[in-house]
PDB file of C-alpha atoms in Angstrom:
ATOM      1  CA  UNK A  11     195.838 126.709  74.022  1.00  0.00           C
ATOM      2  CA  UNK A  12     196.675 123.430  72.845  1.00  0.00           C
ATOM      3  CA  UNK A  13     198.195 120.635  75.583  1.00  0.00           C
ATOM      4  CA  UNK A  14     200.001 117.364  74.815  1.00  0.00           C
ATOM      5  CA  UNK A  15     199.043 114.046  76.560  1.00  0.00           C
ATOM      6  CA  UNK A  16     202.211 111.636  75.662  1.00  0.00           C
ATOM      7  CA  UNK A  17     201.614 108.148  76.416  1.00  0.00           C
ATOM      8  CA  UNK A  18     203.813 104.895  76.405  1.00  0.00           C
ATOM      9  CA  UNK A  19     202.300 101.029  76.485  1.00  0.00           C
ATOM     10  CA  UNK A  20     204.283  98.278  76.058  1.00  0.00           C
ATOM     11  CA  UNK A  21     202.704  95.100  75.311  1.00  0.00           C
ATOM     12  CA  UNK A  22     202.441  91.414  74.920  1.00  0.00           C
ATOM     13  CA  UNK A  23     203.315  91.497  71.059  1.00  0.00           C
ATOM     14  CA  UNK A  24     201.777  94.262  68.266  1.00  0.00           C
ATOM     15  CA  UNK A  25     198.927  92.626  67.551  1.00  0.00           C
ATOM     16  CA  UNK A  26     196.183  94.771  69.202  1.00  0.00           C
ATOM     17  CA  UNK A  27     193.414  92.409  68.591  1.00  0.00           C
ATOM     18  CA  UNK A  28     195.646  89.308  69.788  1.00  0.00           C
ATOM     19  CA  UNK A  29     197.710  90.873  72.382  1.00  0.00           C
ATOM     20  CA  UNK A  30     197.262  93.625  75.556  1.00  0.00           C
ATOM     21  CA  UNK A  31     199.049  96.286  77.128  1.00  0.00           C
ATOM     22  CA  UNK A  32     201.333  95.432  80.266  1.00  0.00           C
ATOM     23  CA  UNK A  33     203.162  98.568  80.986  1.00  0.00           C
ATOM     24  CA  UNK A  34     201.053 101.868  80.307  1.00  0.00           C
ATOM     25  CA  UNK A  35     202.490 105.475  81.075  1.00  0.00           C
ATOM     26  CA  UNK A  36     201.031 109.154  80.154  1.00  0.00           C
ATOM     27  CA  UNK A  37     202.523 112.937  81.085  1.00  0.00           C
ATOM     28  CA  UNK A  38     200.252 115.648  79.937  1.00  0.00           C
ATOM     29  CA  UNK A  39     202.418 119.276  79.765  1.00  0.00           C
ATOM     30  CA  UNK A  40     200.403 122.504  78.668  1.00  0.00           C
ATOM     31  CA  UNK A  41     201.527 124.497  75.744  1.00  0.00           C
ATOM     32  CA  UNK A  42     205.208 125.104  77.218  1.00  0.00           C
ATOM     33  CA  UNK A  43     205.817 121.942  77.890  1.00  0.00           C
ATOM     34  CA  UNK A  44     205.393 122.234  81.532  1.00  0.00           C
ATOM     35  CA  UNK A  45     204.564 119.072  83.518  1.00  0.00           C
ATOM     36  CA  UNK A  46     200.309 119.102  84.608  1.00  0.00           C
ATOM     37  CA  UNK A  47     199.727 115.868  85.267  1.00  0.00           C
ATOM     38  CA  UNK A  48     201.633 112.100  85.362  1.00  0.00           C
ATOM     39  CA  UNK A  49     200.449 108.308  85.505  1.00  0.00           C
ATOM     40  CA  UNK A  50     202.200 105.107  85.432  1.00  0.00           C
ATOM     41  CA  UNK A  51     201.502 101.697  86.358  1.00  0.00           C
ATOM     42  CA  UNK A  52     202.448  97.975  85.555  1.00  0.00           C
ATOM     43  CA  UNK A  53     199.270  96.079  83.616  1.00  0.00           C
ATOM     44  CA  UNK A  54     197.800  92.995  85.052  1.00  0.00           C
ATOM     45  CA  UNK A  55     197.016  90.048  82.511  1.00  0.00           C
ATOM     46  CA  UNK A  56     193.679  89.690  81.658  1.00  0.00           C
ATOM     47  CA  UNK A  57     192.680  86.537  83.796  1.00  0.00           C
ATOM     48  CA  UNK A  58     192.308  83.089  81.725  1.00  0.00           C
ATOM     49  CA  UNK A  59     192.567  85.420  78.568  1.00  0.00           C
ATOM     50  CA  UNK A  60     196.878  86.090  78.311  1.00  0.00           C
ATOM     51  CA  UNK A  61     199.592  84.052  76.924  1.00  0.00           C
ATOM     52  CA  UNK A  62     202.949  84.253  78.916  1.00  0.00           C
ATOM     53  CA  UNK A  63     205.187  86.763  78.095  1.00  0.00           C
ATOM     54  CA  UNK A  64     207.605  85.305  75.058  1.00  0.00           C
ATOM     55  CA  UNK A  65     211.305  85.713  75.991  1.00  0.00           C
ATOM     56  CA  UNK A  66     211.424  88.335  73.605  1.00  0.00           C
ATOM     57  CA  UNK A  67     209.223  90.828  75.329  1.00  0.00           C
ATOM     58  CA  UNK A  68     210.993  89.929  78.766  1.00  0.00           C
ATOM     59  CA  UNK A  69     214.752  90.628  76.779  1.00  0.00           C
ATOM     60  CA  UNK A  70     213.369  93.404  74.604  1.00  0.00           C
ATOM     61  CA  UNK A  71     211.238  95.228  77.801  1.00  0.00           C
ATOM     62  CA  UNK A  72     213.069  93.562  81.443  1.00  0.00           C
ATOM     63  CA  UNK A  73     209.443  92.735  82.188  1.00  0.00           C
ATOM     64  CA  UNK A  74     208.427  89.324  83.829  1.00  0.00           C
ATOM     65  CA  UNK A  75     205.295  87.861  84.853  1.00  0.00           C
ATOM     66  CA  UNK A  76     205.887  88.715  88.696  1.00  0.00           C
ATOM     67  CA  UNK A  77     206.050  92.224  87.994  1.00  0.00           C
ATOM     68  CA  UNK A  78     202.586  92.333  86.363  1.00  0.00           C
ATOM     69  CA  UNK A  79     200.867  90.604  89.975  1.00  0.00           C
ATOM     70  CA  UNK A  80     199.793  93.674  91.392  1.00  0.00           C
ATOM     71  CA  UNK A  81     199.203  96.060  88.169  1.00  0.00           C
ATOM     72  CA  UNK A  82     196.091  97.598  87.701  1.00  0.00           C
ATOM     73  CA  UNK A  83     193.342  95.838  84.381  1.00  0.00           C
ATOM     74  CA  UNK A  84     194.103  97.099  81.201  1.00  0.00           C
ATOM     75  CA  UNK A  85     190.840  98.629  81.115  1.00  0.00           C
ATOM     76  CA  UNK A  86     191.127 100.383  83.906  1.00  0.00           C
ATOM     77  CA  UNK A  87     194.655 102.100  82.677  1.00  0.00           C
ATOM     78  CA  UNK A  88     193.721 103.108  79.319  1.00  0.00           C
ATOM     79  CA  UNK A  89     190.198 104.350  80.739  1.00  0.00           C
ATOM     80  CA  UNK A  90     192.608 106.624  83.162  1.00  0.00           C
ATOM     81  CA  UNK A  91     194.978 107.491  80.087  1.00  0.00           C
ATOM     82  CA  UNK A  92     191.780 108.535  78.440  1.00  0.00           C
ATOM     83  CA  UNK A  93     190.637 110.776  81.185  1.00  0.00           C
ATOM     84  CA  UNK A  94     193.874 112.995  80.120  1.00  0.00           C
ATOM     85  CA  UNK A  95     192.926 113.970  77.101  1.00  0.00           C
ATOM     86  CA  UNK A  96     190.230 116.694  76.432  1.00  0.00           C
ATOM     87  CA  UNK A  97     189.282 119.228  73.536  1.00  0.00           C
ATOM     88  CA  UNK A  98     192.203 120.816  73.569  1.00  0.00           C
ATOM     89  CA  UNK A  99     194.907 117.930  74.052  1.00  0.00           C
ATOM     90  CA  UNK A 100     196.648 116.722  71.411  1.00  0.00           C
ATOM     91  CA  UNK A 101     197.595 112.825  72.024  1.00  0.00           C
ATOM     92  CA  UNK A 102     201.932 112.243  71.129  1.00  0.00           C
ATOM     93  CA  UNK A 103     203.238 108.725  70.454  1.00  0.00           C
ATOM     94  CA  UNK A 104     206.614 107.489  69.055  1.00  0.00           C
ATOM     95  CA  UNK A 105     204.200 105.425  66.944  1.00  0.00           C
ATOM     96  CA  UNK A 106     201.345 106.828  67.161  1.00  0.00           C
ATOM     97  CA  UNK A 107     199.558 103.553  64.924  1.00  0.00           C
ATOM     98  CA  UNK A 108     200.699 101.600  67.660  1.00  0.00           C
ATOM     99  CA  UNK A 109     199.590 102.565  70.735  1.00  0.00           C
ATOM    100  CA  UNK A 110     196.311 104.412  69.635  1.00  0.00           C
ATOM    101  CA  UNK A 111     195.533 101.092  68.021  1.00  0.00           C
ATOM    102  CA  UNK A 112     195.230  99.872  71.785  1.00  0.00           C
ATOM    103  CA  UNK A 113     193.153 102.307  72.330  1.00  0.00           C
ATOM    104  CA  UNK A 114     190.642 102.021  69.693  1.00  0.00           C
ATOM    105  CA  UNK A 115     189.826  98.715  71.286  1.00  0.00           C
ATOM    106  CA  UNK A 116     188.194 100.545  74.195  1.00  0.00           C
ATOM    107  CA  UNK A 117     186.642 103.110  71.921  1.00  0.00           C
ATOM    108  CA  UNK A 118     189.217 105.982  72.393  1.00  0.00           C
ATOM    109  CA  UNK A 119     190.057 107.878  69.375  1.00  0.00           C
ATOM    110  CA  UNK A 120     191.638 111.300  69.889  1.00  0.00           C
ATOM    111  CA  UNK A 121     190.838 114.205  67.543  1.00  0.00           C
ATOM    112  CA  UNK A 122     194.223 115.304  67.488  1.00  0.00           C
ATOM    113  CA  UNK A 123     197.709 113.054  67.536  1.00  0.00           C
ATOM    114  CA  UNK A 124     201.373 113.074  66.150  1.00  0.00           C
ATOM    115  CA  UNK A 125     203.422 110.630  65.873  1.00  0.00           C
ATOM    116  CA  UNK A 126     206.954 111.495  66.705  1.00  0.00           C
ATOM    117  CA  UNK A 127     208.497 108.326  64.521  1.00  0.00           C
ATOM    118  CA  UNK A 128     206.953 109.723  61.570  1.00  0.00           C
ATOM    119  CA  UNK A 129     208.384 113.473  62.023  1.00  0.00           C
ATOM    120  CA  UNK A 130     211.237 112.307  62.086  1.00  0.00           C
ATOM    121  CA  UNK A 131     210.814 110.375  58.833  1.00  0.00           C
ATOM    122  CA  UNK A 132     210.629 113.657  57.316  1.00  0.00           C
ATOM    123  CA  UNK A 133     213.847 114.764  58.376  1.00  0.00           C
ATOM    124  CA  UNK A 134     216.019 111.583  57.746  1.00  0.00           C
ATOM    125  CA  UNK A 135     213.721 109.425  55.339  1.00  0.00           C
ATOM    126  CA  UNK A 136     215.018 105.554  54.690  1.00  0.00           C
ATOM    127  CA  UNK A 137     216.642 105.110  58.274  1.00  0.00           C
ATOM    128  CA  UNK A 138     216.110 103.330  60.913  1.00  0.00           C
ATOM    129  CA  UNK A 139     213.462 104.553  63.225  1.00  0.00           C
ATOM    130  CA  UNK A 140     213.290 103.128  67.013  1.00  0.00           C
ATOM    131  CA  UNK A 141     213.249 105.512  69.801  1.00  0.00           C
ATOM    132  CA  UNK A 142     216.292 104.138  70.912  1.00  0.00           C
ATOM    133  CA  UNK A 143     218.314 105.101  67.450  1.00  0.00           C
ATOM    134  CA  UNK A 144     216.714 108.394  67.039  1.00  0.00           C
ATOM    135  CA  UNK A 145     217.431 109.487  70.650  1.00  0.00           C
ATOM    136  CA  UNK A 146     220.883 108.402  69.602  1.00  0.00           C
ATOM    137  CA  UNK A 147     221.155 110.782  67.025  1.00  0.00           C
ATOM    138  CA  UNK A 148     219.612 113.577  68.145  1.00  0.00           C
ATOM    139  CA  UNK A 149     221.705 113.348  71.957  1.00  0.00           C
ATOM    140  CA  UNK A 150     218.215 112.822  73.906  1.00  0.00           C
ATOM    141  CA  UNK A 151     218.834 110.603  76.950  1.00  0.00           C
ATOM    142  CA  UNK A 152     216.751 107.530  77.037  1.00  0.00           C
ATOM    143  CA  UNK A 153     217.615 106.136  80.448  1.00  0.00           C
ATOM    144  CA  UNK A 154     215.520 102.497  79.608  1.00  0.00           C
ATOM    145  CA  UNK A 155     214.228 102.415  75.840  1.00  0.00           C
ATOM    146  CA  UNK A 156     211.051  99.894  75.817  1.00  0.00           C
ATOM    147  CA  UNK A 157     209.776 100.875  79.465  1.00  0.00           C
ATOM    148  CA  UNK A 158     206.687 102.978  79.207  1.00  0.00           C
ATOM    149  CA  UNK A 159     207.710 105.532  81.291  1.00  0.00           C
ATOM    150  CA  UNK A 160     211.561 105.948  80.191  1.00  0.00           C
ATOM    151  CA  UNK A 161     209.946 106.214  76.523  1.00  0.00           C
ATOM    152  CA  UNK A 162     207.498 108.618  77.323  1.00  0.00           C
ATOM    153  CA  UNK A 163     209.862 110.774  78.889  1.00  0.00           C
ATOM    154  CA  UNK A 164     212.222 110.706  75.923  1.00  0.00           C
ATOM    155  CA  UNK A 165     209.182 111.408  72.915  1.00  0.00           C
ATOM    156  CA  UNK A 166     208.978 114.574  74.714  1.00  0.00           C
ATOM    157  CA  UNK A 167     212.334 115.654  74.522  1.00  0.00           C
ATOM    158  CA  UNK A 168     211.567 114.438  70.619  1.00  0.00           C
ATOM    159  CA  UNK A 169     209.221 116.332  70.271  1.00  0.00           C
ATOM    160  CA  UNK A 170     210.339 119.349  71.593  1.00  0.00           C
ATOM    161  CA  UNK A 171     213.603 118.777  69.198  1.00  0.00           C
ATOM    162  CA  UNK A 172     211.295 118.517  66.477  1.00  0.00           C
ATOM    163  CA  UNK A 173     209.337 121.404  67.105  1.00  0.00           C
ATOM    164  CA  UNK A 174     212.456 123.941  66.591  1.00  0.00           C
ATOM    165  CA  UNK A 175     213.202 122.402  62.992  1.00  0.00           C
ATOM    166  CA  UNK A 176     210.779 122.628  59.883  1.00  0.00           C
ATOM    167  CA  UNK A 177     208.611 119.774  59.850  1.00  0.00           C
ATOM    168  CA  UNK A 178     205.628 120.233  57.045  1.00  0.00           C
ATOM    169  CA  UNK A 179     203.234 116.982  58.044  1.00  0.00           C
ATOM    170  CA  UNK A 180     202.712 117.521  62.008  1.00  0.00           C
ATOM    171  CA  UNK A 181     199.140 116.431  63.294  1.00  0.00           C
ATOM    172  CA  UNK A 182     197.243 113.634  62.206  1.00  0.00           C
ATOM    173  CA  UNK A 183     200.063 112.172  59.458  1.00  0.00           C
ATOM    174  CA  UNK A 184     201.292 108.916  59.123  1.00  0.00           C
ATOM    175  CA  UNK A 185     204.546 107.503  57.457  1.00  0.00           C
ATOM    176  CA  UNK A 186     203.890 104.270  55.794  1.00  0.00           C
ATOM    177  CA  UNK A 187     207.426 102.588  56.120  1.00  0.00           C
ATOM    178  CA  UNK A 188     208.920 100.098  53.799  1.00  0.00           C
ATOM    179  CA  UNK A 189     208.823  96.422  54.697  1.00  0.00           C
ATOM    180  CA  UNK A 190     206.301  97.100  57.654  1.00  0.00           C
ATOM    181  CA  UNK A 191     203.035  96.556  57.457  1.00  0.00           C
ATOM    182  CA  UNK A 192     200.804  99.400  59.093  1.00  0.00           C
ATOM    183  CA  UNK A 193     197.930  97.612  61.307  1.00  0.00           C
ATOM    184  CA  UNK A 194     196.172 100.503  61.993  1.00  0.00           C
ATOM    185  CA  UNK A 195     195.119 103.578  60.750  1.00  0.00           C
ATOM    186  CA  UNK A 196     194.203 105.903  63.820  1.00  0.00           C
ATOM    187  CA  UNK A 197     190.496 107.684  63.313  1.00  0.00           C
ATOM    188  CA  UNK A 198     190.863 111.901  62.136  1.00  0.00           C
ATOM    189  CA  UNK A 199     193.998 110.539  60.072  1.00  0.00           C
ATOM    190  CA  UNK A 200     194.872 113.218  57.474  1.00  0.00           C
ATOM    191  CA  UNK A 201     197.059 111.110  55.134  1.00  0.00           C
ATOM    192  CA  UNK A 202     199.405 108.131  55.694  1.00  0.00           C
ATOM    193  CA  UNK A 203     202.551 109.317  53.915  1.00  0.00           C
ATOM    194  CA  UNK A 204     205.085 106.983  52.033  1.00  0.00           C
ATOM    195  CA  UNK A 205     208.010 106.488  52.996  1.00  0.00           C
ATOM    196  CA  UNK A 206     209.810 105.852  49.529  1.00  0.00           C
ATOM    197  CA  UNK A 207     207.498 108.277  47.526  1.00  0.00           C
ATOM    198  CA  UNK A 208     208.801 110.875  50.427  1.00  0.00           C
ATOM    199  CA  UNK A 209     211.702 110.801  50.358  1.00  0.00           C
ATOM    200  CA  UNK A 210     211.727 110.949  46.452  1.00  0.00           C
ATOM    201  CA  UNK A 211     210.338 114.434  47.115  1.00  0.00           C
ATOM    202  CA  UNK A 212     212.661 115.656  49.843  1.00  0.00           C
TER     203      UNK A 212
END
């Protein structure tokens, strides 16, 4: 039976080539959604590599430099994300091109994903899409949107929302959505739906 690893980073900016993770989270649940297995931690910077955090990140996240002192390498966190996920897990991101972006650069790419942003493009195409404004909508709590943990906690409540509606494009899809520019196309992709085209359709 299949299991779901959900994982939360937050970062130094979206670039995945330019920037690195400084807040990393996972919870993997079996098929029922019951709790296996949790980790957390606060990301150190990578020494004489990182640029300070930009005011942004510290408004958008509540993050600062001191809190990152005594977090574990970034290699070292996504190396224990990745020792989550086995044959049968299937990896769950708000934005799934995102975070398994940060991955790839450590040479993790899961068979199986889905990307709760873009399920819920299905269901409400041409709106806006944070965690933060779906959890809104739907009535899921999201006790601190942009901390790892608080947002993996919430995808899962997504998810399991999502999974009691009829969504057609579950594992391994994409929405392409207009006026963002998609950085990263995870590996076992299936098709990278558009967003406009979509909703056309629906």
């Amino acid at each position: 039976m299949k299991n779901y690893v959900v994982i939360g980073l937050e970062t130094t900016g979206p670039n995945y080539k330019e920037e690195q993770i400084i807040e990393a989270a996972v919870i993997k649940y079996d098929a029922n959604f019951k709790e296996m297995s949790s980790f957390h931690s606060m990301v150190c910077f990578n020494r004489g590599k990182a640029k300070p955090l930009s005011d942004y990140v510290k408004k958008l996240t509540g993050i600062k430099e001191s809190d990152l002192i005594n977090g574990m390498s970034e290699k070292g966190a996504i190396l224990l994300i990745n020792n989550f996920i086995d044959n049968d897990s299937v990896l769950v991101a708000q934005d799934a091109s995102f975070d398994l972006a940060f991955l790839s650069k450590y040479d993790i790419y899961p068979d199986s994903y889905i990307c709760t942003k873009s399920l819920t493009a299905q269901m409400e195409p041409s709106v806006f899409f944070s965690l933060k404004a779906i959890c809104r909508r739907f009535c899921i709590q999201l006790h601190h949107a942009h901390r790892a943990l608080a947002d993996v906690q919430a995808t899962t409540e997504l998810l399991k929302y999502i999974f009691q509606l009829e969504v057609k494009y579950i594992e391994n899809y994409l929405m392409k959505f207009v006026g963002r520019e998609m950085n990263f196309i995870p590996a076992n992709t299936i098709k990278v739906l558009d967003e406009l085209e979509f909703s056309k359709e629906n």
